Structure formats: C-alpha cells, structure tokens
Short mmCIF file of C-alpha atoms in Angstrom, two decimals:
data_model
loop_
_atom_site.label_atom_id
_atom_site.label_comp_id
_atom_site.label_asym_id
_atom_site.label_seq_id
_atom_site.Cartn_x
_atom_site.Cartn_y
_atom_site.Cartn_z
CA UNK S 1 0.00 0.00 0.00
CA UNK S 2 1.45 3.35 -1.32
CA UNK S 3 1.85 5.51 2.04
CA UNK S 4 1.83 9.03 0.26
CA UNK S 5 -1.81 10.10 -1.51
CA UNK S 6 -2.98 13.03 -3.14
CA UNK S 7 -5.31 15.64 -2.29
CA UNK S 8 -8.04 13.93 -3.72
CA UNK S 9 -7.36 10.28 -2.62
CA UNK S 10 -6.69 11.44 1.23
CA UNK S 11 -10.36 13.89 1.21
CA UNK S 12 -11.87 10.71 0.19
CA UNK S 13 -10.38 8.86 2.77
CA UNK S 14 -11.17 11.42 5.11
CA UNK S 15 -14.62 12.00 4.30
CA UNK S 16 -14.42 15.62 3.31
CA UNK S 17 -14.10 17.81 0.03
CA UNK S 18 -11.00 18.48 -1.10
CA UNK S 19 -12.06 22.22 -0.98
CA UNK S 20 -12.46 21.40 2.92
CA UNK S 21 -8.53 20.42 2.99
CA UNK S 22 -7.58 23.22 1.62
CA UNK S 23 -9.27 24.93 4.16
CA UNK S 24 -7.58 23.09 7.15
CA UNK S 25 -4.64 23.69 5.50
CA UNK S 26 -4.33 27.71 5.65
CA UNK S 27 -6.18 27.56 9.12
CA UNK S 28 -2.77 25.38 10.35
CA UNK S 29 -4.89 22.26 10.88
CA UNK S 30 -3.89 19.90 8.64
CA UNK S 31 -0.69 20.00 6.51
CA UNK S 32 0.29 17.93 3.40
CA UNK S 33 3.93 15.70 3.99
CA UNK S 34 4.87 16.71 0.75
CA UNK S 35 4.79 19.31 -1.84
CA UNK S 36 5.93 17.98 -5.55
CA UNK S 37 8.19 20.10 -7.75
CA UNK S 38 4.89 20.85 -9.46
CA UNK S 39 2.94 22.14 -6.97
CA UNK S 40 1.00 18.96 -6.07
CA UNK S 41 0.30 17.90 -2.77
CA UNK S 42 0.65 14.71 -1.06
CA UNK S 43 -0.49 13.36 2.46
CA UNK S 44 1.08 10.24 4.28
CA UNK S 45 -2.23 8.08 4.72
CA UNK S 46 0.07 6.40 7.62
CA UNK S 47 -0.81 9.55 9.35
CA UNK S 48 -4.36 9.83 7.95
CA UNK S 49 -5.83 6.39 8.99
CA UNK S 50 -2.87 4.32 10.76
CA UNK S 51 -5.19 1.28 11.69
CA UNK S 52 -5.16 0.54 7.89
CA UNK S 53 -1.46 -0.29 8.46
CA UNK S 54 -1.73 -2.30 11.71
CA UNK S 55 -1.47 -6.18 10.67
CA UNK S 56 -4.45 -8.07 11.40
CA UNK S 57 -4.04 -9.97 14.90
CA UNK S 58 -3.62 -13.34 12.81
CA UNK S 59 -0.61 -11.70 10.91
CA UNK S 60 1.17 -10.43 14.19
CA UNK S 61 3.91 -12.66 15.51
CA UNK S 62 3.93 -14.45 19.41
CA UNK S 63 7.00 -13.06 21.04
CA UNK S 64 8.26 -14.66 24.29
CA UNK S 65 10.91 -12.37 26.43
CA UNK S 66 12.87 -13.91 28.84
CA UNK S 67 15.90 -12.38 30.63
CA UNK S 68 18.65 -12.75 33.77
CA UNK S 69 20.67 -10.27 35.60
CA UNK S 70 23.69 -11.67 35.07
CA UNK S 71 26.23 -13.94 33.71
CA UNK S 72 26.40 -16.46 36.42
CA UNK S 73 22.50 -17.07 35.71
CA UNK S 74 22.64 -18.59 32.03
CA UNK S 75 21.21 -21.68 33.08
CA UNK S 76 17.97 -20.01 34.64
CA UNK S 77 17.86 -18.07 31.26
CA UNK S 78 17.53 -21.52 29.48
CA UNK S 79 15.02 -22.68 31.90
CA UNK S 80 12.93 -19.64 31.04
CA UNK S 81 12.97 -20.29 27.55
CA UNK S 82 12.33 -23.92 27.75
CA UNK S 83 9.36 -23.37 29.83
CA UNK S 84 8.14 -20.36 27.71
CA UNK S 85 8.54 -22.45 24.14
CA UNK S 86 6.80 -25.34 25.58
CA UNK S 87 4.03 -23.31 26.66
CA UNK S 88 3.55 -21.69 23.17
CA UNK S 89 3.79 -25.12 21.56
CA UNK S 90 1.29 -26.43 23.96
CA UNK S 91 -0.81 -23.39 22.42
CA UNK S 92 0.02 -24.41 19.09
CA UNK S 93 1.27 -20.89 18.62
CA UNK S 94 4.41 -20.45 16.14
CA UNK S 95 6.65 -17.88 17.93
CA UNK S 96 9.70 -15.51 18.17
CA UNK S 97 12.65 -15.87 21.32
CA UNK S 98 13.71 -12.92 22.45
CA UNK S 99 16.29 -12.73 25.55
CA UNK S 100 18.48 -10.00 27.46
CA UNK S 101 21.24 -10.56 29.90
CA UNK S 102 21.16 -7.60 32.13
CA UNK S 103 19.67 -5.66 35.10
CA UNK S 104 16.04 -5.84 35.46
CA UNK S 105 16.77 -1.72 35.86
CA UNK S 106 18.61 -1.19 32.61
CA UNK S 107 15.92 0.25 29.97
CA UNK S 108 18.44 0.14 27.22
CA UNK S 109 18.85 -3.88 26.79
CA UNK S 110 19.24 -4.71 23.13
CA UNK S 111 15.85 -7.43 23.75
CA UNK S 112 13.62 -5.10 25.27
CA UNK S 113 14.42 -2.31 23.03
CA UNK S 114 13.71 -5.11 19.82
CA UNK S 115 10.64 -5.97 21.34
CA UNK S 116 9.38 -2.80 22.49
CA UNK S 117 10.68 -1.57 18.47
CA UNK S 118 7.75 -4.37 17.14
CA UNK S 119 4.95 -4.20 19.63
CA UNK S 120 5.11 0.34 18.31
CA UNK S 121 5.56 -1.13 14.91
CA UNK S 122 2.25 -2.73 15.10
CA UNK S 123 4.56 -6.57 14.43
CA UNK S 124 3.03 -8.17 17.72
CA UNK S 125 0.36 -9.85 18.78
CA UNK S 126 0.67 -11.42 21.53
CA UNK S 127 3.88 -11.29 24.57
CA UNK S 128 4.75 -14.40 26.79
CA UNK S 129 6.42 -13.85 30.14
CA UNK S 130 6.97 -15.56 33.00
CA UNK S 131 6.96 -13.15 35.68
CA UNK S 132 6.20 -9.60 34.75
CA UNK S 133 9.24 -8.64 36.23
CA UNK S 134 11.04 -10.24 33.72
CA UNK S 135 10.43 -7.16 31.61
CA UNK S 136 11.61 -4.74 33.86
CA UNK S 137 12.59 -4.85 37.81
CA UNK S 138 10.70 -0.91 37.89
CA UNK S 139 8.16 -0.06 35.15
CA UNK S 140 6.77 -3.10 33.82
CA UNK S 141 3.33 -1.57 33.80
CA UNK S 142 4.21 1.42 31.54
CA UNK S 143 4.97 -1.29 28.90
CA UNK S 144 2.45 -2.98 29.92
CA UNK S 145 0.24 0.00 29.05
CA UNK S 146 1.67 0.33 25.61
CA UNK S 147 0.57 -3.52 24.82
CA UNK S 148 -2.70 -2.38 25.74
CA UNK S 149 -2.98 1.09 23.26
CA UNK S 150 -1.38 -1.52 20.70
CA UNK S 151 -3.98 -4.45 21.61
CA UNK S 152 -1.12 -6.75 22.36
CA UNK S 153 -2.57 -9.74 24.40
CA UNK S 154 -0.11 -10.06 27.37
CA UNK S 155 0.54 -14.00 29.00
CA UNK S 156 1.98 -14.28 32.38
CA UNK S 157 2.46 -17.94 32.78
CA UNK S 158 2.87 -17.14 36.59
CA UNK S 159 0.86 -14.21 38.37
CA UNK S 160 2.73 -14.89 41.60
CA UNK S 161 5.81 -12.70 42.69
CA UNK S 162 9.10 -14.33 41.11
CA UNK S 163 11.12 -16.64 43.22
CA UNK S 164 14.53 -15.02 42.40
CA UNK S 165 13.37 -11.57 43.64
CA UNK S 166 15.33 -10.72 46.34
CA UNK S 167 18.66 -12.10 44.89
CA UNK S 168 18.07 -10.23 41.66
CA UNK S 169 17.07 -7.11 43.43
CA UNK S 170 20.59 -7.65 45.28
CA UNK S 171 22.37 -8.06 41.52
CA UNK S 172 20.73 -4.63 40.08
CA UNK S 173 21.62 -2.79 43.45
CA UNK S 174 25.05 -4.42 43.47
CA UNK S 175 25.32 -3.20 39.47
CA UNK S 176 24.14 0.23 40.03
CA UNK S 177 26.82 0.87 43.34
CA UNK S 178 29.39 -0.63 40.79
CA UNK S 179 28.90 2.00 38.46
CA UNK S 180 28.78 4.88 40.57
CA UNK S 181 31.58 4.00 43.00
CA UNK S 182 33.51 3.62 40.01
CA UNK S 183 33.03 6.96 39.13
CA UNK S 184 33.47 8.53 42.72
CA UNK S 185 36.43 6.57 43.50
CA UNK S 186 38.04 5.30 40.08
CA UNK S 187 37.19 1.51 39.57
CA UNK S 188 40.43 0.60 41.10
CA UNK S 189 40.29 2.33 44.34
CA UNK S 190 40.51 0.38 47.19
CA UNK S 191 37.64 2.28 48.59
CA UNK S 192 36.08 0.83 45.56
CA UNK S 193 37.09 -2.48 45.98
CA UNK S 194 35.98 -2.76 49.74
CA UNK S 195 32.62 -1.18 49.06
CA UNK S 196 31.86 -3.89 45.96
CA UNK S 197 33.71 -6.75 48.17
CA UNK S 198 30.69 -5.34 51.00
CA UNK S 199 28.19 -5.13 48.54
CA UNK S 200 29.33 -9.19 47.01
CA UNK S 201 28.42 -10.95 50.67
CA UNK S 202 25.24 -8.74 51.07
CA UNK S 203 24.06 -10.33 47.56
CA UNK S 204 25.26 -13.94 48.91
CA UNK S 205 23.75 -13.44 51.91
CA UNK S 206 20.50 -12.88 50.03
CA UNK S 207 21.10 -16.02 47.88
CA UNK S 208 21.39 -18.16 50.88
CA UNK S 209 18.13 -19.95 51.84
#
C-alpha cells in the first residue's frame, strides 16, 4: 500500500471535500507531507488512517521475552525459555525468542528495546512472560500499558511474585553501586574495591536460603 496520496485520494479517505482540505490547511490544521516540484500535494495516509497499516491480529507474531541479571544465571535463562517455548507449543502458537542478559533496571537492553521496536511497529500480537518482572525490575506496567494502546494480548504464565526476587534485586543494586563507586572513586580504588567486596556478601547473603 502506497503511504503518500494526493489531495483527492486522502479527502476521500477522510470524508471531506477536497475544498475542505484546503481549508484546514491555511487555518494550520492539517498540513500535506509533501509538496511535488509541481505544486501537487501529497499526504502520508500512515498519518491519515494508521489502523489501515496495523497487521491483522492473525498476521502479528507471538514473542516470548525472557531475561537474567547476570552472567552467572545462564542456566535459569535456558530454563525460562524452555518453559516459555513449551508453553507456546502447547498453544500451538508459532513464535519468536527474544532474551536480554542484564539488570532488570537497565531500559536500554538490546531485547527489550527489539521488542518494544515491534509491539510500536504494530509486528506483535501477543507477549509471553513468566513473571512480569522479567520485563523490567521498575516499570513493567508502563509497557504494559503500551501492549494495551497496541492491543497486544499479554501471558503471564505465573501471576505470583518471582522466586529469584530478592537475589536479583541484590544483583541490580550491586550493578548500580558498581557503576557509581567507580566513578566517585576510580574503579580501582581500594575504597572501591571494599565497598563492591561489601556489597558481594550482602548479595550472597541474600542467595542463601
């Protein structure tokens, strides 16, 4: 479908006269997206009527999202993804992986960014998680939100709070003091070191039944 219409293709789409668009246009209200070297006009009907771009639901992809703070937790990352492709193949749903390795605080993961890139791009139909805090440790519900103004059906095989919490709560605090101690003290400071070495047996002391 050709994005860019003319005047008369995008008043018909509109419902109005083309005089009408004129109109809107000198009044500030509606401007074309592009003026030809002749003079003609042309709106992007993206713009004009975006639900005629949005793929039907059948068309949109299943996307499971699974993700781990860190590097010493690859095997719970492949437990995640086991459990979330045999769920989908229970479903009889054909579907797309998508993981992260990184702090449940970190917005800017290469995963979430690719999925939250589809879901805006109208690609998804449907996310799989297992804990909603697999998305994100803090704001899970604003993307949450933006499934729902992009009618993406959300599954959370389990509603309960995750069972790895507290010890990846103690990671993503332990990352974030990293970082900023770093900075304060120079990464090898032994002020650094001794607040990180501090910071290590708090997060095994959380790990420890």
């Amino acid at each position: 479908m050709d994005r860019l219409v003319t005047i008369g293709e995008a008043s018909k789409v509109l419902g109005v006269s083309i005089t009408t668009l004129r109109r809107w246009e000198k009044e500030g209200r509606l401007q074309p997206d592009e003026i030809t070297p002749g003079g003609h006009r042309r709106y992007d009907l993206l713009k004009l009527r975006p639900e005629l771009f949005r793929l039907q639901r059948s068309d949109r992809k299943t996307v499971v999202y699974a993700r781990v703070s860190s590097h010493d937790q690859k095997e719970d990352l492949e437990r995640q993804k086991q459990v979330l492709e045999m769920y989908c193949a229970a479903q009889g749903w054909t579907f797309e992986v998508v993981a992260d390795l990184g702090s449940g605080m970190n917005y800017h993961k290469k995963g979430l960014k690719r999925l939250l890139n589809a879901i805006l791009q109208d690609e998804v139909g449907r996310l799989v998680i297992t804990h909603k805090d697999r998305l994100l440790r803090f704001g899970a519900e604003l993307v949450f939100a933006i499934c729902e103004a992009k009618e993406v059906e959300v599954v959370i095989l389990n509603q309960g709070e995750d069972t790895t919490f507290e010890e990846d709560l103690a990671k993503d605090v332990l990352e974030i003091i990293t970082v900023f101690s770093a900075r304060l003290y120079g990464s090898r400071s032994r002020k650094n070191q001794k607040l990180i070495e501090g910071m290590k047996k708090v997060v095994d002391d959380a790990e420890k039944p």
